Amino acid sequence: MAVQVAIDHELVERMIHDLARYGAWGETGVVRKVYTPEWAGAQQQVMRWAEEAGLHTWQDAVGNVWARLQGREDGPSIVTGSHIDSQAPGGRFDGALGVIAGLVALRTLREQFGTPRRTLELVSFCEEESSRFPATNFWGSRAVTGLIGPEEPETLRDYDGVTIADAMRAVGLDPGRIPQAARDDIEVFIELHVEQGPILEQQGLPIAVVTGFPGIRHYLVEVRGRADHAGAMPMDLRQDPMLAAAEMISAVIARAREIGRPAVTTVGRVLVQPNFPAIIPEKVSFTIDVRHPDSARLADLCAAHEQTLRTIASRHGRATSWQITTSHPPCSSDPELVRLLVEAAAEQGIPATTMPSGAVHDAQRMAHIARVAMVFVRSVGGRSHTPAEFTTTDDAVAGIRVLAAGLRRLAY
Ligand code: HGY
Ligand code: MN
Ligand code: MN
């Protein structure tokens, strides 16, 4: 009978509650945007917990927090973790549960099994959600994988116009040191994360091992018109961008609905300028988030959406342009790691399945430098990216037991 990993249920529950205090939003939500005081407080809390667990901690040049359990042997590290920033507002589990899980797993392994053969590390990535800066997309894990361009710190601006370089300086970080955050000594990255969808709940299972990640593309579309009086300007003389924009938005969403799973298309942000009831808009801008696990199908879906934008723009005679602000290909988990985690769940007596992720994750960035896999934990009601997000502590503990058992197989 395999050794059962025992996880302290109360400790997990307390850590989830305590971390959610940093950027608390209403009863159950959080708003924790990168390089804000609540973000800094949460990262310091992670460092304190790691030090209490006897781990060596440091913060890298972009603000990722690391904790290390040194192995007896030299060689590349086996890393677990997730992100500490949140959507605005988001839930208290997205990202945070993966950081807590990694902390508790390393603390438990050290207490129950002593010094590992291989070095184990936890990472709390500084920024995955792009909830403050529209186009950082995976700032923390892109820094670790050396994928931040030299021009980005002084050009990426948040929704209030602050550059990410200035935001870093405001919390004592030097954007000039970003290249020092790159790592080339990580062999494995395993991330625990809430599923953020309804599949595990529909299957009545607490855990899944993730087999792959979707490709994603974000568009920012601008439809231009002319501001005029909402009452005095006759309908037949207007240059109103709203009609074309509304048609475009409904057309791209309708297409994804028609294609069906696993294609998805979301218009989550619409900006009307100048945005007053009695003014015909000058400009309507909106985002389109397009995802598909197959790169060819993603490309086809994006091409069809772009053609729709062109057709509707010309039918209405509205000047329309767009920029692609995020573009990442799909990627697969390492099959060996998937097998190892499925076996770890079985050895711990925890029912689990395998499934593709609908969300994108830091693990996809880490696949540039390491073998990756993820452990999903059931989301109650399939809810996420909302304060309504919830995962039971029992399911969280089950996920941490699978994570710890998997890390034990790799590192002891
Ligand atoms: O959008 C995503 O999939 C991630 O949660 N940021
Ligand atoms: Mn996340
Ligand atoms: Mn998220």
Short mmCIF file of C-alpha atoms and ligand atoms in Angstrom, two decimals:
data_model
loop_
_atom_site.label_atom_id
_atom_site.label_comp_id
_atom_site.label_asym_id
_atom_site.label_seq_id
_atom_site.Cartn_x
_atom_site.Cartn_y
_atom_site.Cartn_z
CA MET A 1 0.00 0.00 0.00
CA ALA A 2 1.54 3.33 -1.09
CA VAL A 3 2.36 5.82 1.64
CA GLN A 4 -0.64 8.12 2.13
CA VAL A 5 0.19 11.82 2.13
CA ALA A 6 -1.58 13.52 5.05
CA ILE A 7 -2.55 17.17 4.50
CA ASP A 8 -3.66 19.47 7.32
CA HIS A 9 -7.24 20.40 6.37
CA GLU A 10 -7.47 23.33 8.87
CA LEU A 11 -4.16 24.76 7.67
CA VAL A 12 -5.39 24.81 4.05
CA GLU A 13 -8.70 26.41 5.03
CA ARG A 14 -6.91 29.06 7.11
CA MET A 15 -4.41 29.90 4.36
CA ILE A 16 -7.17 30.32 1.76
CA HIS A 17 -9.03 32.62 4.13
CA ASP A 18 -5.95 34.60 5.19
CA LEU A 19 -4.57 35.13 1.67
CA ALA A 20 -8.00 36.35 0.52
CA ARG A 21 -7.72 39.22 3.01
CA TYR A 22 -5.18 40.89 0.68
CA GLY A 23 -7.40 42.74 -1.76
CA ALA A 24 -10.66 41.46 -0.26
CA TRP A 25 -13.63 42.55 -2.43
CA GLY A 26 -17.06 42.09 -0.90
CA GLU A 27 -17.78 38.86 1.01
CA THR A 28 -15.91 36.33 -1.15
CA GLY A 29 -14.08 38.17 -3.92
CA VAL A 30 -10.62 39.64 -4.37
CA VAL A 31 -9.07 42.40 -6.46
CA ARG A 32 -5.30 41.93 -6.37
CA LYS A 33 -3.67 43.68 -9.31
CA VAL A 34 0.05 43.34 -9.90
CA TYR A 35 2.38 45.86 -8.18
CA THR A 36 -0.36 47.25 -5.91
CA PRO A 37 -0.09 47.32 -2.07
CA GLU A 38 -2.52 44.39 -1.72
CA TRP A 39 -0.46 42.41 -4.23
CA ALA A 40 2.74 43.22 -2.30
CA GLY A 41 1.07 42.19 0.97
CA ALA A 42 0.00 38.86 -0.47
CA GLN A 43 3.49 38.10 -1.82
CA GLN A 44 5.02 38.93 1.56
CA GLN A 45 2.49 36.64 3.24
CA VAL A 46 3.57 33.81 0.90
CA MET A 47 7.23 34.46 1.82
CA ARG A 48 6.42 34.35 5.56
CA TRP A 49 4.52 31.07 5.23
CA ALA A 50 7.39 29.57 3.22
CA GLU A 51 9.96 30.67 5.81
CA GLU A 52 7.82 29.20 8.60
CA ALA A 53 7.89 25.94 6.60
CA GLY A 54 11.67 26.00 6.63
CA LEU A 55 12.11 26.91 2.97
CA HIS A 56 14.68 29.32 1.56
CA THR A 57 12.85 32.29 -0.04
CA TRP A 58 13.62 35.15 -2.38
CA GLN A 59 11.84 37.53 -4.75
CA ASP A 60 13.11 37.78 -8.34
CA ALA A 61 13.49 40.88 -10.53
CA VAL A 62 9.81 41.04 -11.62
CA GLY A 63 8.38 40.24 -8.17
CA ASN A 64 7.80 36.49 -8.48
CA VAL A 65 8.26 34.89 -5.03
CA TRP A 66 10.30 31.67 -4.87
CA ALA A 67 10.77 29.14 -2.06
CA ARG A 68 13.27 26.28 -2.23
CA LEU A 69 13.57 22.90 -0.50
CA GLN A 70 17.15 21.99 -1.38
CA GLY A 71 17.74 18.42 -2.56
CA ARG A 72 20.71 16.20 -1.72
CA GLU A 73 21.72 15.98 -5.37
CA ASP A 74 22.70 18.78 -7.78
CA GLY A 75 20.68 19.31 -10.92
CA PRO A 76 17.60 21.15 -12.24
CA SER A 77 14.67 21.93 -9.97
CA ILE A 78 11.20 20.47 -9.82
CA VAL A 79 8.85 23.44 -9.43
CA THR A 80 5.22 23.87 -8.44
CA GLY A 81 3.14 27.02 -8.02
CA SER A 82 0.73 29.41 -9.71
CA HIS A 83 -0.13 33.11 -9.74
CA ILE A 84 -0.99 35.55 -6.93
CA ASP A 85 -2.71 38.28 -8.93
CA SER A 86 -6.46 38.16 -9.62
CA GLN A 87 -9.10 39.32 -12.03
CA ALA A 88 -10.81 42.58 -11.03
CA PRO A 89 -12.92 41.30 -9.36
CA GLY A 90 -12.04 37.65 -9.19
CA GLY A 91 -12.37 34.77 -6.78
CA ARG A 92 -10.15 33.74 -3.89
CA PHE A 93 -9.09 30.43 -5.52
CA ASP A 94 -7.93 31.31 -9.08
CA GLY A 95 -4.13 31.20 -8.87
CA ALA A 96 -4.01 31.58 -5.09
CA LEU A 97 -5.02 27.96 -4.45
CA GLY A 98 -2.11 26.77 -6.59
CA VAL A 99 0.35 28.87 -4.60
CA ILE A 100 -1.10 27.61 -1.29
CA ALA A 101 -1.14 24.05 -2.61
CA GLY A 102 2.51 24.22 -3.58
CA LEU A 103 3.43 25.67 -0.19
CA VAL A 104 1.50 23.03 1.74
CA ALA A 105 2.83 20.23 -0.48
CA LEU A 106 6.49 21.23 0.07
CA ARG A 107 5.90 21.79 3.80
CA THR A 108 4.22 18.37 4.13
CA LEU A 109 6.85 16.53 2.09
CA ARG A 110 9.63 18.06 4.21
CA GLU A 111 7.84 17.17 7.48
CA GLN A 112 6.80 13.66 6.45
CA PHE A 113 9.65 12.52 4.20
CA GLY A 114 12.63 14.76 5.06
CA THR A 115 15.19 16.14 2.62
CA PRO A 116 14.40 15.27 -1.00
CA ARG A 117 16.89 13.78 -3.45
CA ARG A 118 16.01 16.49 -6.03
CA THR A 119 15.51 20.19 -5.30
CA LEU A 120 11.86 21.24 -5.00
CA GLU A 121 10.70 24.83 -5.46
CA LEU A 122 7.52 26.85 -5.15
CA VAL A 123 6.84 29.90 -7.31
CA SER A 124 4.19 32.56 -6.78
CA PHE A 125 4.02 34.24 -10.19
CA CYS A 126 3.47 38.00 -9.98
CA GLU A 127 0.99 38.50 -12.84
CA GLU A 128 -0.97 36.07 -14.97
CA GLU A 129 -4.35 37.74 -15.41
CA SER A 130 -3.43 40.97 -17.23
CA SER A 131 -6.11 42.54 -15.00
CA ARG A 132 -4.13 45.78 -14.52
CA PHE A 133 -2.10 45.89 -17.76
CA PRO A 134 -4.17 44.79 -20.80
CA ALA A 135 -1.36 43.09 -22.68
CA THR A 136 1.22 41.77 -20.19
CA ASN A 137 -0.13 38.27 -20.66
CA PHE A 138 1.77 36.08 -18.23
CA TRP A 139 4.31 38.72 -17.13
CA GLY A 140 5.74 36.62 -14.28
CA SER A 141 6.18 33.35 -16.18
CA ARG A 142 7.31 35.19 -19.32
CA ALA A 143 10.09 36.75 -17.23
CA VAL A 144 11.16 33.31 -15.95
CA THR A 145 11.19 31.94 -19.51
CA GLY A 146 13.07 34.98 -20.84
CA LEU A 147 10.20 36.06 -23.11
CA ILE A 148 9.81 39.73 -22.08
CA GLY A 149 10.97 42.08 -24.82
CA PRO A 150 13.34 44.98 -23.92
CA GLU A 151 10.83 47.58 -25.09
CA GLU A 152 7.90 46.23 -23.04
CA PRO A 153 8.57 47.73 -19.56
CA GLU A 154 8.43 51.31 -20.80
CA THR A 155 5.62 50.75 -23.34
CA LEU A 156 3.08 48.50 -21.60
CA ARG A 157 0.59 50.77 -19.83
CA ASP A 158 -2.23 49.97 -17.41
CA TYR A 159 -5.80 51.13 -17.91
CA ASP A 160 -4.84 54.44 -16.21
CA GLY A 161 -1.79 55.01 -18.45
CA VAL A 162 0.91 54.01 -15.91
CA THR A 163 3.82 52.07 -17.49
CA ILE A 164 4.60 48.69 -15.99
CA ALA A 165 8.17 49.97 -15.44
CA ASP A 166 6.85 52.78 -13.21
CA ALA A 167 4.49 50.37 -11.44
CA MET A 168 7.48 48.11 -10.72
CA ARG A 169 9.53 51.03 -9.39
CA ALA A 170 6.64 51.99 -7.11
CA VAL A 171 7.06 48.69 -5.25
CA GLY A 172 10.87 48.82 -5.20
CA LEU A 173 11.57 46.66 -8.27
CA ASP A 174 14.04 47.68 -11.00
CA PRO A 175 12.70 47.00 -14.52
CA GLY A 176 16.29 47.12 -15.78
CA ARG A 177 16.92 43.82 -13.95
CA ILE A 178 14.06 41.87 -15.63
CA PRO A 179 16.43 39.65 -17.69
CA GLN A 180 17.88 38.38 -14.37
CA ALA A 181 14.54 36.64 -13.62
CA ALA A 182 15.12 34.15 -16.47
CA ARG A 183 15.80 30.57 -15.32
CA ASP A 184 17.46 27.70 -17.23
CA ASP A 185 17.58 25.21 -14.36
CA ILE A 186 13.99 23.97 -14.14
CA GLU A 187 13.16 20.48 -15.38
CA VAL A 188 9.51 20.11 -14.33
CA PHE A 189 6.67 22.52 -13.58
CA ILE A 190 3.39 21.19 -12.11
CA GLU A 191 0.61 23.66 -11.35
CA LEU A 192 -2.48 23.01 -9.24
CA HIS A 193 -5.42 25.21 -10.25
CA VAL A 194 -9.19 25.35 -9.93
CA GLU A 195 -10.84 23.99 -13.07
CA GLN A 196 -12.88 27.18 -13.58
CA GLY A 197 -15.55 25.30 -15.54
CA PRO A 198 -18.36 22.74 -14.96
CA ILE A 199 -16.81 19.46 -16.22
CA LEU A 200 -15.60 17.95 -12.91
CA GLU A 201 -18.83 18.86 -11.16
CA GLN A 202 -20.86 17.25 -14.00
CA GLN A 203 -18.73 14.10 -13.70
CA GLY A 204 -18.95 14.11 -9.89
CA LEU A 205 -15.15 14.06 -9.57
CA PRO A 206 -12.86 16.22 -7.38
CA ILE A 207 -9.70 16.06 -9.50
CA ALA A 208 -8.47 16.02 -13.10
CA VAL A 209 -4.99 15.84 -14.58
CA VAL A 210 -4.76 18.31 -17.45
CA THR A 211 -3.74 16.91 -20.85
CA GLY A 212 -3.35 20.19 -22.76
CA PHE A 213 -4.02 23.90 -23.11
CA PRO A 214 -5.88 25.96 -25.73
CA GLY A 215 -4.43 28.44 -28.16
CA ILE A 216 -5.68 31.97 -27.48
CA ARG A 217 -5.90 35.23 -29.39
CA HIS A 218 -7.13 38.61 -28.07
CA TYR A 219 -8.29 41.34 -30.44
CA LEU A 220 -8.96 45.01 -29.63
CA VAL A 221 -11.38 46.25 -32.33
CA GLU A 222 -12.16 49.94 -33.00
CA VAL A 223 -15.24 51.01 -34.99
CA ARG A 224 -15.18 54.73 -35.76
CA GLY A 225 -18.07 57.11 -36.49
CA ARG A 226 -18.94 60.73 -35.74
CA ALA A 227 -20.23 62.20 -32.50
CA ASP A 228 -23.53 64.05 -33.04
CA HIS A 229 -26.67 65.09 -31.19
CA ALA A 230 -28.85 62.11 -30.19
CA GLY A 231 -32.01 64.05 -30.89
CA ALA A 232 -31.38 66.59 -33.61
CA MET A 233 -29.41 64.37 -36.00
CA PRO A 234 -31.84 62.38 -38.20
CA MET A 235 -31.25 58.61 -38.33
CA ASP A 236 -30.56 58.63 -42.10
CA LEU A 237 -27.71 61.18 -41.71
CA ARG A 238 -25.88 59.58 -38.78
CA GLN A 239 -22.39 58.06 -38.83
CA ASP A 240 -23.19 55.91 -35.80
CA PRO A 241 -20.53 53.17 -35.11
CA MET A 242 -22.79 51.41 -32.59
CA LEU A 243 -24.92 49.63 -35.21
CA ALA A 244 -21.90 48.05 -36.93
CA ALA A 245 -20.19 47.23 -33.61
CA ALA A 246 -23.32 45.56 -32.23
CA GLU A 247 -23.66 43.46 -35.40
CA MET A 248 -19.97 42.46 -35.24
CA ILE A 249 -20.19 41.45 -31.58
CA SER A 250 -23.29 39.33 -32.05
CA ALA A 251 -21.89 37.74 -35.25
CA VAL A 252 -18.58 36.53 -33.73
CA ILE A 253 -20.29 35.14 -30.63
CA ALA A 254 -22.98 33.46 -32.76
CA ARG A 255 -20.30 31.79 -34.89
CA ALA A 256 -18.60 30.20 -31.87
CA ARG A 257 -21.97 29.05 -30.51
CA GLU A 258 -22.74 27.45 -33.88
CA ILE A 259 -19.34 25.67 -34.05
CA GLY A 260 -19.80 24.48 -30.47
CA ARG A 261 -17.30 22.98 -28.01
CA PRO A 262 -14.33 23.36 -27.67
CA ALA A 263 -14.34 26.62 -29.74
CA VAL A 264 -15.06 29.71 -27.59
CA THR A 265 -15.38 33.42 -28.33
CA THR A 266 -16.00 36.11 -25.70
CA VAL A 267 -16.56 39.85 -25.91
CA GLY A 268 -15.80 40.88 -22.33
CA ARG A 269 -14.96 44.57 -22.62
CA VAL A 270 -16.77 47.30 -24.61
CA LEU A 271 -15.75 50.96 -24.56
CA VAL A 272 -18.03 53.69 -25.96
CA GLN A 273 -16.55 57.15 -26.45
CA PRO A 274 -17.53 59.67 -25.27
CA ASN A 275 -20.07 57.35 -23.54
CA PHE A 276 -23.04 59.59 -22.75
CA PRO A 277 -26.74 58.93 -23.39
CA ALA A 278 -27.42 61.97 -25.58
CA ILE A 279 -24.32 61.72 -27.76
CA ILE A 280 -24.07 59.46 -30.82
CA PRO A 281 -20.74 57.67 -30.19
CA GLU A 282 -17.52 58.85 -31.83
CA LYS A 283 -15.98 55.39 -31.43
CA VAL A 284 -16.92 51.94 -30.13
CA SER A 285 -14.05 49.63 -29.10
CA PHE A 286 -14.39 46.04 -27.95
CA THR A 287 -12.22 43.02 -27.16
CA ILE A 288 -12.61 39.55 -28.67
CA ASP A 289 -11.12 36.57 -26.78
CA VAL A 290 -10.88 33.54 -29.15
CA ARG A 291 -9.68 30.07 -28.05
CA HIS A 292 -9.40 26.59 -29.47
CA PRO A 293 -7.18 23.61 -28.53
CA ASP A 294 -6.29 22.97 -32.19
CA SER A 295 -4.05 25.58 -33.82
CA ALA A 296 -5.46 25.11 -37.36
CA ARG A 297 -9.05 25.39 -36.09
CA LEU A 298 -8.08 28.46 -34.05
CA ALA A 299 -6.56 30.07 -37.14
CA ASP A 300 -9.71 29.28 -39.18
CA LEU A 301 -11.98 30.70 -36.47
CA CYS A 302 -9.93 33.90 -36.23
CA ALA A 303 -9.87 34.30 -40.03
CA ALA A 304 -13.66 33.90 -40.14
CA HIS A 305 -14.11 36.48 -37.38
CA GLU A 306 -11.80 38.95 -39.16
CA GLN A 307 -13.73 38.51 -42.43
CA THR A 308 -16.96 39.21 -40.54
CA LEU A 309 -15.51 42.45 -39.18
CA ARG A 310 -14.50 43.54 -42.70
CA THR A 311 -17.88 42.65 -44.26
CA ILE A 312 -19.97 44.44 -41.64
CA ALA A 313 -17.64 47.47 -41.60
CA SER A 314 -17.94 47.91 -45.38
CA ARG A 315 -21.72 47.34 -45.40
CA HIS A 316 -22.08 50.19 -42.86
CA GLY A 317 -19.26 52.29 -44.32
CA ARG A 318 -17.61 52.47 -40.90
CA ALA A 319 -13.82 52.76 -40.62
CA THR A 320 -12.78 49.74 -38.55
CA SER A 321 -9.37 48.51 -37.39
CA TRP A 322 -8.06 45.98 -34.88
CA GLN A 323 -4.87 44.94 -33.15
CA ILE A 324 -3.97 41.52 -31.80
CA THR A 325 -2.91 42.03 -28.18
CA THR A 326 -2.42 38.38 -27.18
CA SER A 327 -1.55 35.36 -29.27
CA HIS A 328 -0.36 32.02 -27.85
CA PRO A 329 -0.47 28.59 -29.53
CA PRO A 330 -2.06 25.54 -27.89
CA CYS A 331 0.27 23.17 -26.09
CA SER A 332 0.19 19.70 -24.54
CA SER A 333 1.12 18.54 -21.08
CA ASP A 334 4.07 16.16 -20.82
CA PRO A 335 2.53 12.67 -21.22
CA GLU A 336 4.92 11.15 -18.68
CA LEU A 337 3.90 13.71 -16.06
CA VAL A 338 0.22 13.13 -16.84
CA ARG A 339 0.71 9.40 -16.27
CA LEU A 340 2.68 10.04 -13.06
CA LEU A 341 -0.08 12.29 -11.64
CA VAL A 342 -2.85 9.85 -12.62
CA GLU A 343 -0.93 7.09 -10.79
CA ALA A 344 -0.37 9.42 -7.83
CA ALA A 345 -4.12 10.01 -7.58
CA ALA A 346 -4.79 6.29 -7.75
CA GLU A 347 -2.14 5.52 -5.09
CA GLN A 348 -3.79 8.12 -2.80
CA GLY A 349 -7.19 6.58 -3.44
CA ILE A 350 -8.50 9.79 -5.01
CA PRO A 351 -10.89 9.44 -7.98
CA ALA A 352 -9.56 11.48 -10.91
CA THR A 353 -9.96 11.89 -14.64
CA THR A 354 -7.95 13.58 -17.38
CA MET A 355 -9.19 16.57 -19.38
CA PRO A 356 -8.02 19.50 -21.52
CA SER A 357 -7.99 22.97 -19.98
CA GLY A 358 -10.35 25.65 -21.36
CA ALA A 359 -8.39 28.33 -19.51
CA VAL A 360 -4.84 29.37 -20.30
CA HIS A 361 -2.22 29.14 -17.58
CA ASP A 362 1.35 29.98 -16.59
CA ALA A 363 2.10 26.29 -17.19
CA GLN A 364 1.78 26.99 -20.92
CA ARG A 365 4.56 29.58 -20.72
CA MET A 366 6.70 27.30 -18.54
CA ALA A 367 6.45 24.66 -21.30
CA HIS A 368 9.06 26.75 -23.12
CA ILE A 369 11.71 25.68 -20.59
CA ALA A 370 10.34 22.65 -18.73
CA ARG A 371 8.10 19.57 -18.89
CA VAL A 372 4.68 20.65 -17.59
CA ALA A 373 1.37 19.29 -16.30
CA MET A 374 -1.48 20.54 -14.13
CA VAL A 375 -3.82 19.23 -11.47
CA PHE A 376 -7.37 20.62 -11.64
CA VAL A 377 -9.61 20.85 -8.61
CA ARG A 378 -13.42 20.98 -8.95
CA SER A 379 -15.08 24.43 -9.18
CA VAL A 380 -18.48 24.53 -7.49
CA GLY A 381 -21.09 25.48 -10.11
CA GLY A 382 -18.22 25.70 -12.62
CA ARG A 383 -17.87 29.36 -11.64
CA SER A 384 -14.66 31.42 -11.88
CA HIS A 385 -13.47 34.93 -12.76
CA THR A 386 -16.19 36.03 -10.34
CA PRO A 387 -16.40 36.47 -6.55
CA ALA A 388 -18.87 33.55 -6.68
CA GLU A 389 -15.91 31.21 -7.36
CA PHE A 390 -15.76 28.42 -4.77
CA THR A 391 -13.90 25.16 -4.16
CA THR A 392 -14.45 23.01 -1.05
CA THR A 393 -11.53 22.44 1.27
CA ASP A 394 -12.04 18.69 0.89
CA ASP A 395 -11.48 18.99 -2.87
CA ALA A 396 -8.56 21.37 -2.33
CA VAL A 397 -6.95 18.88 0.07
CA ALA A 398 -7.53 16.03 -2.39
CA GLY A 399 -5.75 18.07 -5.07
CA ILE A 400 -2.85 18.86 -2.75
CA ARG A 401 -2.48 15.18 -1.86
CA VAL A 402 -2.23 14.31 -5.57
CA LEU A 403 0.26 17.15 -6.14
CA ALA A 404 2.38 16.14 -3.13
CA ALA A 405 2.32 12.45 -4.08
CA GLY A 406 3.36 13.38 -7.63
CA LEU A 407 6.21 15.60 -6.41
CA ARG A 408 7.29 12.81 -4.05
CA ARG A 409 7.55 10.38 -6.96
CA LEU A 410 9.73 12.88 -8.81
CA ALA A 411 11.94 14.18 -6.02
CA TYR A 412 12.41 11.43 -3.38
O1 HGY B 1 -8.12 33.76 -19.17
C1 HGY B 1 -7.63 32.75 -18.65
O2 HGY B 1 -7.80 31.63 -19.10
C2 HGY B 1 -6.80 32.88 -17.40
O3 HGY B 1 -7.63 32.58 -16.32
N1 HGY B 1 -6.25 34.19 -17.23
MN MN B 2 -5.55 31.41 -13.07
MN MN B 3 -7.82 33.57 -14.21
#
